[in-house]
Short mmCIF file of C-alpha atoms in Angstrom, two decimals:
data_model
loop_
_atom_site.label_atom_id
_atom_site.label_comp_id
_atom_site.label_asym_id
_atom_site.label_seq_id
_atom_site.Cartn_x
_atom_site.Cartn_y
_atom_site.Cartn_z
CA GLU A 255 41.33 -20.94 2.35
CA LEU A 256 39.05 -19.25 -0.17
CA CYS A 257 36.28 -21.80 0.46
CA LYS A 258 36.58 -21.34 4.23
CA THR A 259 36.21 -17.59 3.81
CA ALA A 260 33.35 -17.95 1.32
CA GLN A 261 31.22 -20.32 3.42
CA PRO A 262 29.45 -17.61 5.48
CA PHE A 263 28.70 -15.67 2.30
CA PHE A 264 27.26 -18.77 0.60
CA SER A 265 25.07 -19.42 3.66
CA PHE A 266 23.86 -15.82 3.68
CA TYR A 267 23.21 -15.99 -0.08
CA LEU A 268 21.09 -19.15 -0.01
CA ILE A 269 19.17 -18.40 3.21
CA GLY A 270 18.69 -14.81 2.02
CA THR A 271 17.39 -16.00 -1.36
CA ILE A 272 14.79 -18.37 0.08
CA THR A 273 13.71 -15.67 2.54
CA TYR A 274 13.24 -13.24 -0.36
CA VAL A 275 11.32 -15.77 -2.49
CA SER A 276 8.96 -16.58 0.39
CA TYR A 277 8.47 -12.87 1.10
CA LYS A 278 7.47 -12.24 -2.54
CA LEU A 279 5.00 -15.14 -2.38
CA SER A 280 3.54 -14.19 1.02
CA ASN A 281 4.72 -11.33 3.24
CA VAL A 282 7.70 -10.17 5.30
CA LYS A 283 6.79 -12.19 8.40
CA CYS A 284 6.34 -15.43 6.45
CA GLY A 285 9.62 -14.74 4.63
CA VAL A 286 11.53 -14.39 7.90
CA ILE A 287 9.94 -17.58 9.25
CA THR A 288 11.02 -19.37 6.06
CA GLY A 289 14.62 -18.24 6.55
CA PHE A 290 14.78 -19.58 10.09
CA LEU A 291 13.02 -22.81 9.13
CA ALA A 292 15.55 -23.31 6.31
CA MET A 293 18.32 -22.98 8.91
CA PHE A 294 16.59 -25.58 11.09
CA CYS A 295 16.04 -28.11 8.28
CA PHE A 296 19.07 -30.36 7.69
CA VAL A 297 18.78 -30.72 3.92
CA THR A 298 18.27 -27.02 3.13
CA PHE A 299 21.00 -25.74 5.46
CA ASN A 300 23.48 -28.43 4.41
CA ARG A 301 23.83 -26.98 0.91
CA THR A 302 24.57 -23.48 2.25
CA VAL A 303 27.98 -24.50 3.61
CA ILE A 304 29.11 -26.14 0.36
CA CYS A 305 30.96 -23.63 -1.83
CA THR A 306 30.21 -25.00 -5.31
CA PRO A 307 28.51 -23.75 -8.50
CA ALA A 308 25.54 -25.97 -7.60
CA THR A 309 24.87 -23.83 -4.51
CA ILE A 310 24.75 -20.66 -6.61
CA ALA A 311 22.57 -22.48 -9.16
CA ILE A 312 20.00 -23.51 -6.52
CA GLY A 313 19.58 -19.88 -5.46
CA LEU A 314 19.07 -18.87 -9.10
CA PHE A 315 16.68 -21.82 -9.52
CA MET A 316 14.42 -20.37 -6.82
CA CYS A 317 14.61 -16.91 -8.41
CA SER A 318 13.86 -18.20 -11.91
CA CYS A 319 10.78 -20.10 -10.73
CA LEU A 320 9.57 -17.15 -8.64
CA TYR A 321 9.98 -14.63 -11.46
CA ILE A 322 8.11 -16.70 -14.04
CA HIS A 323 5.21 -16.87 -11.57
CA LEU A 324 5.31 -13.11 -10.96
CA SER A 325 5.53 -12.52 -14.70
CA VAL A 326 2.27 -14.42 -15.19
CA GLU A 327 0.61 -12.77 -12.19
CA GLU A 328 1.49 -9.21 -13.16
CA ASN A 329 1.83 -9.69 -16.94
CA SER A 330 5.31 -8.29 -16.45
CA MET A 331 8.08 -8.34 -19.05
CA LYS A 332 10.58 -7.33 -16.36
CA TYR A 333 9.97 -10.48 -14.32
CA LEU A 334 9.94 -12.61 -17.48
CA LEU A 335 13.42 -11.35 -18.42
CA LEU A 336 14.70 -11.84 -14.85
CA SER A 337 13.50 -15.45 -14.92
CA ALA A 338 15.08 -16.06 -18.34
CA VAL A 339 18.42 -14.52 -17.34
CA SER A 340 18.44 -16.57 -14.11
CA LEU A 341 17.84 -19.77 -16.09
CA ALA A 342 20.56 -18.88 -18.61
CA LEU A 343 23.03 -18.37 -15.75
CA ILE A 344 22.07 -21.76 -14.30
CA TRP A 345 22.86 -23.38 -17.66
CA ASN A 346 26.37 -21.97 -17.33
CA LEU A 347 26.77 -23.21 -13.75
CA HIS A 348 25.13 -26.60 -13.21
CA MET A 349 23.48 -28.77 -15.86
CA ALA A 350 21.35 -30.93 -13.53
CA THR A 351 19.82 -27.90 -11.79
CA ALA A 352 19.25 -26.29 -15.20
CA ILE A 353 17.32 -29.35 -16.40
CA LEU A 354 15.15 -29.35 -13.26
CA THR A 355 14.52 -25.60 -13.61
CA CYS A 356 13.52 -26.05 -17.26
CA GLY A 357 11.13 -28.79 -16.20
CA VAL A 358 9.41 -26.70 -13.52
CA VAL A 359 9.31 -23.47 -15.55
CA GLY A 360 8.24 -25.34 -18.69
CA LEU A 361 5.40 -27.20 -16.95
CA TYR A 362 4.14 -24.10 -15.16
CA GLY A 363 4.42 -22.05 -18.36
CA LEU A 364 2.53 -24.68 -20.36
CA ILE A 365 -0.29 -24.77 -17.80
CA GLN A 366 -0.59 -20.98 -17.83
CA LEU A 367 -0.39 -20.91 -21.63
CA LEU A 368 -3.30 -23.35 -21.84
CA ARG A 369 -5.19 -21.25 -19.28
CA LYS A 370 -4.46 -18.22 -21.49
CA LYS A 371 -2.72 -16.47 -18.60
CA LEU A 372 0.60 -16.40 -20.46
CA SER A 373 0.95 -15.06 -24.00
CA LEU A 374 2.81 -16.89 -26.75
CA LYS A 375 4.88 -13.73 -27.31
CA PHE A 376 6.21 -13.98 -23.74
CA VAL A 377 7.09 -17.64 -24.29
CA LEU A 378 9.04 -16.90 -27.49
CA ILE A 379 10.92 -14.01 -25.87
CA TYR A 380 11.74 -16.22 -22.88
CA VAL A 381 13.14 -19.04 -25.03
CA PHE A 382 15.10 -16.58 -27.18
CA VAL A 383 16.78 -14.90 -24.17
CA VAL A 384 17.71 -18.24 -22.58
CA ILE A 385 19.22 -19.54 -25.83
CA ILE A 386 21.15 -16.33 -26.57
CA LEU A 387 22.64 -16.12 -23.07
CA GLY A 388 22.95 -19.81 -22.28
CA MET A 389 24.08 -21.40 -25.53
CA PRO A 390 27.49 -19.76 -26.26
CA TRP A 391 29.19 -21.70 -23.48
CA TRP A 392 27.68 -24.99 -24.61
CA ILE A 393 28.59 -24.32 -28.24
CA TYR A 394 32.19 -23.76 -27.12
CA ILE A 395 32.13 -27.04 -25.14
CA ALA A 396 30.56 -28.95 -28.04
CA VAL A 397 33.11 -27.66 -30.56
CA ASN A 398 36.17 -28.25 -28.40
CA TYR A 399 35.25 -31.29 -26.31
CA SER A 400 31.90 -32.70 -27.57
CA LEU A 401 28.84 -32.91 -25.35
CA ILE A 402 28.65 -35.88 -23.00
CA PHE A 403 26.04 -36.16 -20.24
CA ASN A 404 26.31 -39.17 -17.95
CA SER A 405 23.33 -39.64 -15.65
CA ILE A 406 24.72 -41.75 -12.83
CA GLY A 407 22.07 -43.57 -10.81
CA GLY A 408 23.81 -43.09 -7.47
CA THR A 409 21.76 -43.69 -4.34
CA ASN A 410 17.98 -43.84 -4.76
CA SER A 411 15.81 -42.53 -1.95
CA LEU A 412 12.19 -43.28 -1.15
CA ILE A 413 9.98 -40.35 -0.18
CA THR A 414 9.58 -41.67 3.38
CA ASN A 415 13.33 -42.03 3.79
CA PHE A 416 13.90 -38.48 2.54
CA PHE A 417 11.36 -36.84 4.82
CA PHE A 418 12.41 -38.81 7.91
CA ARG A 419 16.18 -38.66 7.55
CA TYR A 420 16.88 -35.48 5.63
CA TYR A 421 13.95 -33.08 5.61
CA GLY A 422 13.04 -33.64 9.25
CA ILE A 423 9.93 -34.65 11.19
CA ILE A 424 8.94 -31.13 12.33
CA PRO A 425 9.25 -29.55 8.84
CA SER A 426 7.34 -32.55 7.41
CA VAL A 427 4.40 -32.02 9.80
CA LEU A 428 4.41 -28.31 8.97
CA LEU A 429 4.47 -29.24 5.26
CA LEU A 430 1.12 -31.02 5.63
CA VAL A 431 -0.31 -27.93 7.32
CA GLY A 432 1.11 -25.78 4.52
CA TYR A 433 -0.53 -27.88 1.83
CA TYR A 434 -3.81 -27.66 3.76
CA VAL A 435 -3.54 -23.86 3.72
CA LEU A 436 -2.74 -23.79 -0.01
CA LEU A 437 -5.64 -26.09 -0.92
CA LYS A 438 -7.92 -23.99 1.25
CA GLU A 439 -6.84 -20.81 -0.57
CA LYS A 440 -7.24 -22.22 -4.12
CA ASN A 441 -5.49 -19.27 -5.74
CA SER A 442 -2.59 -18.69 -8.14
CA ARG A 443 -0.03 -19.24 -5.37
CA THR A 444 -1.60 -22.64 -4.73
CA LEU A 445 -1.17 -23.70 -8.36
CA PHE A 446 2.40 -22.41 -8.53
CA LEU A 447 3.63 -24.10 -5.34
CA LEU A 448 1.84 -27.37 -6.12
CA VAL A 449 3.44 -27.50 -9.58
CA TRP A 450 6.86 -26.49 -8.19
CA THR A 451 6.98 -29.01 -5.36
CA LEU A 452 5.02 -31.99 -6.64
CA SER A 453 6.66 -32.06 -10.08
CA LEU A 454 10.11 -32.42 -8.50
CA ILE A 455 8.93 -35.07 -6.02
CA ILE A 456 7.37 -37.12 -8.82
CA VAL A 457 10.50 -36.85 -11.00
CA SER A 458 12.66 -37.97 -8.06
CA GLN A 459 10.76 -41.25 -7.90
CA VAL A 460 10.85 -42.20 -11.60
CA TYR A 461 13.72 -44.58 -10.82
CA LEU A 462 10.95 -46.92 -9.61
CA LEU A 463 9.95 -47.17 -13.29
CA GLY A 464 13.51 -48.04 -14.32
CA PHE A 465 14.78 -44.58 -15.28
CA ASN A 466 18.36 -43.68 -14.37
CA THR A 467 18.13 -40.68 -12.00
CA VAL A 468 19.83 -39.40 -8.85
CA SER A 469 16.72 -39.18 -6.68
CA ILE A 470 18.37 -37.82 -3.54
CA ARG A 471 19.84 -34.91 -5.52
CA ILE A 472 16.46 -34.05 -7.05
CA LEU A 473 14.87 -34.17 -3.61
CA GLU A 474 17.63 -31.93 -2.28
CA VAL A 475 16.62 -29.28 -4.84
CA ALA A 476 12.93 -29.91 -4.10
CA ALA A 477 13.55 -29.24 -0.40
CA TYR A 478 13.72 -25.48 -1.01
CA PRO A 479 10.19 -24.97 -2.36
CA LEU A 480 9.02 -27.57 0.17
CA ILE A 481 10.43 -25.53 3.07
CA ILE A 482 8.51 -22.51 1.74
CA VAL A 483 5.30 -24.55 1.99
CA SER A 484 6.29 -25.70 5.49
CA ALA A 485 6.81 -22.06 6.47
CA ILE A 486 3.34 -21.21 5.16
CA GLY A 487 2.03 -23.91 7.51
CA LEU A 488 3.99 -22.51 10.45
CA TYR A 489 2.84 -18.97 9.64
CA TYR A 490 -0.78 -20.19 9.58
CA ILE A 491 -0.37 -21.76 13.02
CA TYR A 492 1.26 -18.58 14.32
CA GLU A 493 -1.33 -16.17 12.91
CA ASP A 494 -4.61 -18.11 12.83
CA ILE A 495 -4.42 -20.97 15.33
CA ILE A 496 -2.62 -19.33 18.26
CA LYS A 497 -4.66 -16.48 19.71
CA SER A 498 -2.58 -15.55 22.75
CA ALA A 499 0.10 -12.91 22.13
CA LYS A 500 2.20 -14.43 24.90
CA VAL A 501 2.13 -17.89 23.31
CA LYS A 502 2.98 -16.35 19.93
CA ASN A 503 6.05 -14.67 21.41
CA ILE A 504 7.15 -17.92 23.06
CA LEU A 505 6.75 -19.80 19.75
CA LEU A 506 8.73 -17.12 17.92
CA ILE A 507 11.57 -17.29 20.45
CA MET A 508 11.61 -21.11 20.22
CA ILE A 509 11.80 -20.98 16.41
CA VAL A 510 14.75 -18.59 16.49
CA LEU A 511 16.61 -20.50 19.22
CA LEU A 512 16.07 -23.92 17.61
CA SER A 513 17.05 -22.68 14.15
CA VAL A 514 20.19 -20.84 15.25
CA THR A 515 21.24 -23.70 17.55
CA SER A 516 20.63 -26.32 14.86
CA ALA A 517 22.63 -24.34 12.27
CA LEU A 518 25.46 -23.67 14.74
CA LEU A 519 25.74 -27.31 15.79
CA TYR A 520 25.53 -28.49 12.19
CA VAL A 521 28.44 -26.27 11.14
CA ASP A 522 30.37 -27.46 14.20
CA SER A 523 29.80 -31.13 13.35
CA TYR A 524 30.48 -30.90 9.62
CA THR A 525 33.72 -32.58 8.58
CA PRO A 526 35.17 -31.35 5.27
CA ASP A 527 36.62 -33.77 2.73
CA VAL A 528 40.04 -32.13 3.11
CA LEU A 529 41.76 -30.98 6.33
CA ALA A 530 45.30 -29.64 6.72
CA GLN A 531 47.30 -30.85 9.72
CA GLU A 532 46.89 -27.51 11.48
CA ASP A 533 43.09 -27.60 11.09
CA SER A 534 40.93 -28.58 14.06
CA ASN A 535 40.10 -32.28 14.39
CA GLY A 536 37.17 -32.13 16.76
CA THR A 537 33.98 -30.22 17.49
CA VAL A 538 33.63 -27.13 19.65
CA PHE A 539 30.57 -28.57 21.37
CA ASP A 540 30.51 -32.00 23.00
CA GLU A 541 29.08 -34.77 20.80
CA ASN A 542 26.42 -35.54 23.43
CA ILE A 543 25.02 -32.03 22.91
CA HIS A 544 24.75 -32.77 19.19
CA LYS A 545 22.86 -35.99 19.91
CA ILE A 546 20.40 -34.27 22.27
CA VAL A 547 19.64 -31.39 19.90
CA ASN A 548 19.64 -33.37 16.65
CA PRO A 549 19.09 -37.07 17.48
CA VAL A 550 17.70 -38.23 14.13
CA THR A 551 20.58 -37.11 11.92
CA THR A 552 23.11 -38.22 14.52
CA ILE A 553 21.77 -41.76 14.85
CA PHE A 554 20.97 -42.35 11.18
CA LYS A 555 23.83 -40.29 9.73
CA PRO A 556 22.54 -39.24 6.28
CA THR A 557 25.99 -39.43 4.70
CA VAL A 558 24.73 -39.28 1.12
CA ILE A 559 24.48 -35.51 1.46
CA ALA A 560 27.06 -34.73 4.15
CA SER A 561 29.45 -36.35 6.59
CA ARG A 562 28.50 -35.61 10.18
CA PHE A 563 31.05 -36.61 12.83
CA ALA A 564 33.15 -38.06 10.02
CA ASP A 565 36.63 -39.49 10.37
CA SER A 566 38.85 -36.40 10.37
CA SER A 567 41.95 -38.56 9.86
CA LEU A 568 40.58 -39.44 6.39
CA ALA A 569 40.29 -35.72 5.60
CA HIS A 570 43.92 -35.27 6.68
CA SER A 571 45.02 -38.16 4.46
CA ARG A 572 43.20 -36.62 1.51
CA TYR A 573 45.01 -33.34 2.14
CA GLU A 574 48.38 -35.13 2.09
CA VAL A 575 47.55 -36.81 -1.22
CA MET A 576 46.40 -33.48 -2.63
CA GLN A 577 49.71 -31.88 -1.63
CA TYR A 578 51.64 -34.74 -3.27
CA PHE A 579 50.05 -34.07 -6.66
CA ILE A 580 50.39 -30.29 -6.31
CA GLU A 581 54.15 -30.78 -5.91
CA LYS A 582 54.38 -33.52 -8.57
CA LYS A 583 52.71 -31.43 -11.31
CA SER A 584 51.94 -34.44 -13.49
CA ALA A 585 50.51 -33.97 -16.98
CA ASN A 586 49.53 -37.65 -17.33
CA LEU A 587 46.40 -39.48 -16.23
CA LEU A 588 45.66 -40.45 -12.64
CA VAL A 589 43.19 -43.28 -12.01
CA SER A 590 41.73 -43.03 -8.51
CA GLU A 591 39.85 -45.64 -6.52
CA ASP A 592 38.23 -42.90 -4.39
CA ALA A 593 35.89 -40.82 -6.59
CA ILE A 594 35.98 -37.85 -4.22
CA MET A 595 39.73 -37.49 -4.77
CA ASP A 596 39.21 -36.93 -8.51
CA THR A 597 37.67 -33.50 -7.98
CA ILE A 598 40.10 -32.55 -5.20
CA ILE A 599 43.18 -33.43 -7.26
CA VAL A 600 42.15 -31.97 -10.62
CA SER A 601 40.97 -28.71 -9.04
CA THR A 602 44.20 -28.14 -7.10
CA SER A 603 46.96 -29.55 -9.32
CA ASN A 604 45.39 -29.81 -12.81
CA THR A 605 46.43 -33.46 -12.89
CA PRO A 606 44.17 -35.25 -15.42
CA VAL A 607 41.68 -37.65 -13.79
CA VAL A 608 39.15 -40.15 -15.11
CA TYR A 609 36.01 -38.52 -13.70
CA GLY A 610 35.34 -35.46 -11.58
CA GLY A 611 33.17 -37.46 -9.18
CA PHE A 612 31.95 -35.87 -5.95
CA THR A 613 30.42 -38.75 -4.02
CA GLU A 614 31.41 -42.16 -2.78
CA THR A 615 28.06 -43.49 -3.95
CA ILE A 616 29.20 -43.37 -7.59
CA PRO A 617 29.24 -47.00 -8.76
CA GLU A 618 32.55 -48.83 -9.04
CA TYR A 619 32.27 -49.26 -12.80
CA VAL A 620 32.34 -45.48 -13.19
CA THR A 621 35.35 -44.84 -10.96
CA ASP A 622 37.24 -47.68 -12.66
CA PRO A 623 35.83 -47.90 -16.20
CA VAL A 624 38.80 -49.84 -17.62
CA HIS A 625 39.46 -52.01 -14.58
CA ILE A 626 42.89 -50.48 -14.09
CA ILE A 627 42.53 -50.45 -10.31
CA LYS A 628 41.89 -54.20 -10.18
CA GLY A 629 44.97 -55.03 -12.23
CA TRP A 630 43.04 -56.14 -15.31
CA SER A 631 44.66 -53.68 -17.70
CA ASN A 632 47.61 -54.22 -20.07
CA LYS A 633 50.54 -52.33 -21.57
CA GLU A 634 48.67 -51.24 -24.69
CA GLU A 635 45.78 -49.77 -22.73
CA LEU A 636 48.01 -48.02 -20.18
CA HIS A 637 50.11 -46.51 -22.96
CA LYS A 638 47.06 -45.40 -24.95
CA LEU A 639 45.46 -43.68 -21.95
CA LYS A 640 48.81 -42.25 -20.77
CA VAL A 641 48.25 -43.52 -17.24
CA GLU A 642 51.06 -42.51 -14.92
CA ASN A 643 49.63 -42.97 -11.41
CA LEU A 644 47.05 -44.96 -9.48
CA LEU A 645 45.54 -43.77 -6.22
CA LEU A 646 44.47 -46.78 -4.18
CA LYS A 647 42.99 -47.34 -0.74
CA GLN A 648 45.42 -48.92 1.69
CA ASN A 649 43.74 -52.33 1.68
CA THR A 650 43.70 -52.61 -2.14
CA THR A 651 46.27 -54.86 -3.76
CA THR A 652 48.75 -53.02 -5.98
CA PRO A 653 48.46 -54.20 -9.63
CA TYR A 654 51.45 -56.01 -11.13
CA TYR A 655 52.11 -53.14 -13.55
CA ALA A 656 52.52 -50.52 -10.76
CA GLU A 657 54.71 -49.91 -7.72
CA ASP A 658 54.06 -47.99 -4.49
CA VAL A 659 55.74 -44.57 -4.28
CA TYR A 660 53.79 -42.97 -1.42
CA ASN A 661 51.77 -44.19 1.57
CA ASN A 662 49.71 -42.67 4.37
CA SER A 663 47.13 -44.09 6.77
CA HIS A 664 44.33 -44.31 4.18
CA TYR A 665 45.89 -44.20 0.71
CA LYS A 666 48.80 -45.33 -1.38
CA ILE A 667 49.97 -43.74 -4.60
CA CYS A 668 51.33 -46.12 -7.20
CA GLU A 669 53.35 -45.30 -10.30
CA ILE A 670 53.04 -47.34 -13.48
CA ARG A 671 56.28 -49.27 -14.06
CA GLU A 672 58.41 -47.93 -16.91
CA LYS A 673 58.08 -51.05 -19.04
CA TYR A 674 54.26 -50.83 -19.00
CA ARG A 675 53.98 -47.17 -20.07
#
């Protein structure tokens, strides 16, 4: 219920943040255009309806990058401290976003340091503030739990696939125009936005060299500075290419209508991972309307980032399983075949799980690191890990050391037999 209530606020926060960042880099009109374009773009608006620390971190990521640029431009200690505090907060919210922010801020800072636009004193103060504010939490984690960072490869995504399926054809065309405008300007904004966008795009593709990265997640973060560049392209067309005031007004109305309609239909078509029985199963608008307005994402279904027109019965089954563990209140380990259920169960019932996975693209060896699901475990291992339950998909064979205790249309919960505990 809290997440349902928070969704509009998260959307306002992220769209408001990107509007503000674009305004500070350009002007009010370009900022407003950026906000509407972010609502129109699938990948940027998708994140706004997901109530997680990563969503908050992405907003702070944009602020941190903006403020370090303004600090250099205005030789401002105020903006330097705002950037450092934003980065420190990200470190306490989402490690992956923090690493990407450090990469962008570090690269841009190094370039400006070499150009003698940024003083070494500013750099030392920046690092000091980030460490002082960001490290206490990680020291606590290291002392009590030890630091473990698993970079799971997940689903890799080529640049062409990302721009066609996620970013969108119209924003991609506007992106080219935006880069043309930036290269034509050849000013400090050009350098900043080129470093910000291209560094993330390049990092997202290092998996081609054999590095273990989650390219689609990096590109998702990169989409926010990219949409700012696209908005610069659209603003250029609006101000410099179109001369007729009437045509400008028509274009403005079309932008607003398309953006609001796209956002409205997206929210209508989004299927959560968990649905109670009393929650709505269908969409308010007919599915044919969705296909007409947004044909690309309907036909190709970019499910790596979100489930559009997903099976609502699966969401209901997940809710039933969640309720089972809330009532059971188990203190022993649950091994789940469905990685998404790990996060749902541990966050609602505190039942220990193997991994807090959030996507079905996590490889099988991660969701079942000791082969318990496949029935390849033994009494010693089960006892050592204190495994009490298995959560299996309906078509998975129950291991010999477990017995079914609960079933629904998609899952079955198995309990480890007493003699194998």
